[in-house]
Amino acid sequence: FNPENYDLMEIQRVIDNEQQQLHHNFMKNNLLENNEDSFKL
């Protein structure tokens, strides 16, 4: 078991989660902007 490798993997996992969240928010915002005329929130 290599702690350094573990840290790198953990960091990568956190980064991936962040990226997914950013992407999700970005898509959601785009959808909202594109559909503002279709339905009022």
Short mmCIF file of N, CA and C in Angstrom, two decimals:
data_model
loop_
_atom_site.label_atom_id
_atom_site.label_comp_id
_atom_site.label_asym_id
_atom_site.label_seq_id
_atom_site.Cartn_x
_atom_site.Cartn_y
_atom_site.Cartn_z
N PHE A 1 0.85 -1.20 0.00
CA PHE A 1 0.00 0.00 0.00
C PHE A 1 0.88 1.24 0.00
N ASN A 2 0.68 2.08 -0.97
CA ASN A 2 1.51 3.28 -1.10
C ASN A 2 0.66 4.52 -0.82
N PRO A 3 0.91 5.18 0.30
CA PRO A 3 0.12 6.38 0.67
C PRO A 3 0.15 7.46 -0.40
N GLU A 4 1.29 7.63 -1.04
CA GLU A 4 1.39 8.68 -2.06
C GLU A 4 0.46 8.38 -3.23
N ASN A 5 0.47 7.13 -3.65
CA ASN A 5 -0.43 6.75 -4.74
C ASN A 5 -1.88 6.94 -4.34
N TYR A 6 -2.17 6.57 -3.12
CA TYR A 6 -3.54 6.71 -2.62
C TYR A 6 -3.97 8.17 -2.67
N ASP A 7 -3.08 9.05 -2.20
CA ASP A 7 -3.40 10.48 -2.21
C ASP A 7 -3.68 10.96 -3.63
N LEU A 8 -2.86 10.54 -4.56
CA LEU A 8 -3.05 10.96 -5.95
C LEU A 8 -4.39 10.48 -6.48
N MET A 9 -4.72 9.24 -6.18
CA MET A 9 -6.00 8.70 -6.64
C MET A 9 -7.16 9.45 -6.01
N GLU A 10 -7.01 9.73 -4.74
CA GLU A 10 -8.07 10.45 -4.02
C GLU A 10 -8.24 11.85 -4.61
N ILE A 11 -7.13 12.52 -4.84
CA ILE A 11 -7.18 13.86 -5.43
C ILE A 11 -7.84 13.80 -6.81
N GLN A 12 -7.46 12.81 -7.60
CA GLN A 12 -8.04 12.67 -8.93
C GLN A 12 -9.55 12.45 -8.84
N ARG A 13 -9.96 11.65 -7.88
CA ARG A 13 -11.38 11.36 -7.72
C ARG A 13 -12.15 12.63 -7.36
N VAL A 14 -11.57 13.41 -6.45
CA VAL A 14 -12.21 14.67 -6.06
C VAL A 14 -12.31 15.61 -7.26
N ILE A 15 -11.24 15.68 -8.03
CA ILE A 15 -11.25 16.53 -9.22
C ILE A 15 -12.32 16.08 -10.20
N ASP A 16 -12.43 14.77 -10.40
CA ASP A 16 -13.45 14.24 -11.30
C ASP A 16 -14.85 14.63 -10.83
N ASN A 17 -15.07 14.53 -9.53
CA ASN A 17 -16.37 14.90 -8.98
C ASN A 17 -16.66 16.37 -9.21
N GLU A 18 -15.65 17.19 -9.00
CA GLU A 18 -15.81 18.63 -9.21
C GLU A 18 -16.16 18.92 -10.67
N GLN A 19 -15.44 18.26 -11.57
CA GLN A 19 -15.66 18.47 -13.00
C GLN A 19 -17.08 18.06 -13.38
N GLN A 20 -17.52 16.94 -12.86
CA GLN A 20 -18.87 16.46 -13.16
C GLN A 20 -19.91 17.44 -12.64
N GLN A 21 -19.67 17.96 -11.45
CA GLN A 21 -20.62 18.91 -10.86
C GLN A 21 -20.67 20.20 -11.68
N LEU A 22 -19.49 20.68 -12.08
CA LEU A 22 -19.44 21.88 -12.91
C LEU A 22 -20.17 21.65 -14.22
N HIS A 23 -19.92 20.50 -14.82
CA HIS A 23 -20.56 20.19 -16.10
C HIS A 23 -22.07 20.10 -15.92
N HIS A 24 -22.49 19.47 -14.86
CA HIS A 24 -23.92 19.33 -14.58
C HIS A 24 -24.57 20.70 -14.41
N ASN A 25 -23.94 21.56 -13.63
CA ASN A 25 -24.48 22.90 -13.41
C ASN A 25 -24.52 23.69 -14.71
N PHE A 26 -23.47 23.53 -15.50
CA PHE A 26 -23.39 24.23 -16.78
C PHE A 26 -24.54 23.81 -17.69
N MET A 27 -24.76 22.51 -17.79
CA MET A 27 -25.83 22.00 -18.64
C MET A 27 -27.19 22.47 -18.13
N LYS A 28 -27.35 22.44 -16.82
CA LYS A 28 -28.62 22.84 -16.22
C LYS A 28 -28.89 24.32 -16.53
N ASN A 29 -27.87 25.15 -16.39
CA ASN A 29 -28.04 26.57 -16.68
C ASN A 29 -28.37 26.79 -18.15
N ASN A 30 -27.73 26.05 -19.03
CA ASN A 30 -28.02 26.17 -20.45
C ASN A 30 -29.46 25.80 -20.73
N LEU A 31 -29.91 24.73 -20.13
CA LEU A 31 -31.28 24.28 -20.34
C LEU A 31 -32.26 25.34 -19.86
N LEU A 32 -31.98 25.90 -18.71
CA LEU A 32 -32.87 26.92 -18.16
C LEU A 32 -32.92 28.13 -19.08
N GLU A 33 -31.77 28.54 -19.56
CA GLU A 33 -31.73 29.71 -20.44
C GLU A 33 -32.48 29.44 -21.74
N ASN A 34 -32.27 28.24 -22.29
CA ASN A 34 -32.89 27.92 -23.56
C ASN A 34 -34.39 27.73 -23.45
N ASN A 35 -34.86 27.39 -22.27
CA ASN A 35 -36.27 27.06 -22.11
C ASN A 35 -37.05 28.11 -21.33
N GLU A 36 -36.45 29.24 -21.12
CA GLU A 36 -37.14 30.27 -20.34
C GLU A 36 -38.48 30.64 -20.94
N ASP A 37 -38.55 30.69 -22.25
CA ASP A 37 -39.80 31.04 -22.91
C ASP A 37 -40.82 29.91 -22.83
N SER A 38 -40.31 28.68 -22.75
CA SER A 38 -41.20 27.52 -22.76
C SER A 38 -41.96 27.41 -21.44
N PHE A 39 -41.28 27.63 -20.34
CA PHE A 39 -41.96 27.53 -19.05
C PHE A 39 -41.36 28.51 -18.07
N LYS A 40 -42.21 29.21 -17.38
CA LYS A 40 -41.76 30.17 -16.39
C LYS A 40 -41.62 29.46 -15.06
N LEU A 41 -40.47 29.66 -14.41
CA LEU A 41 -40.25 29.00 -13.12
C LEU A 41 -40.81 29.88 -12.00
#
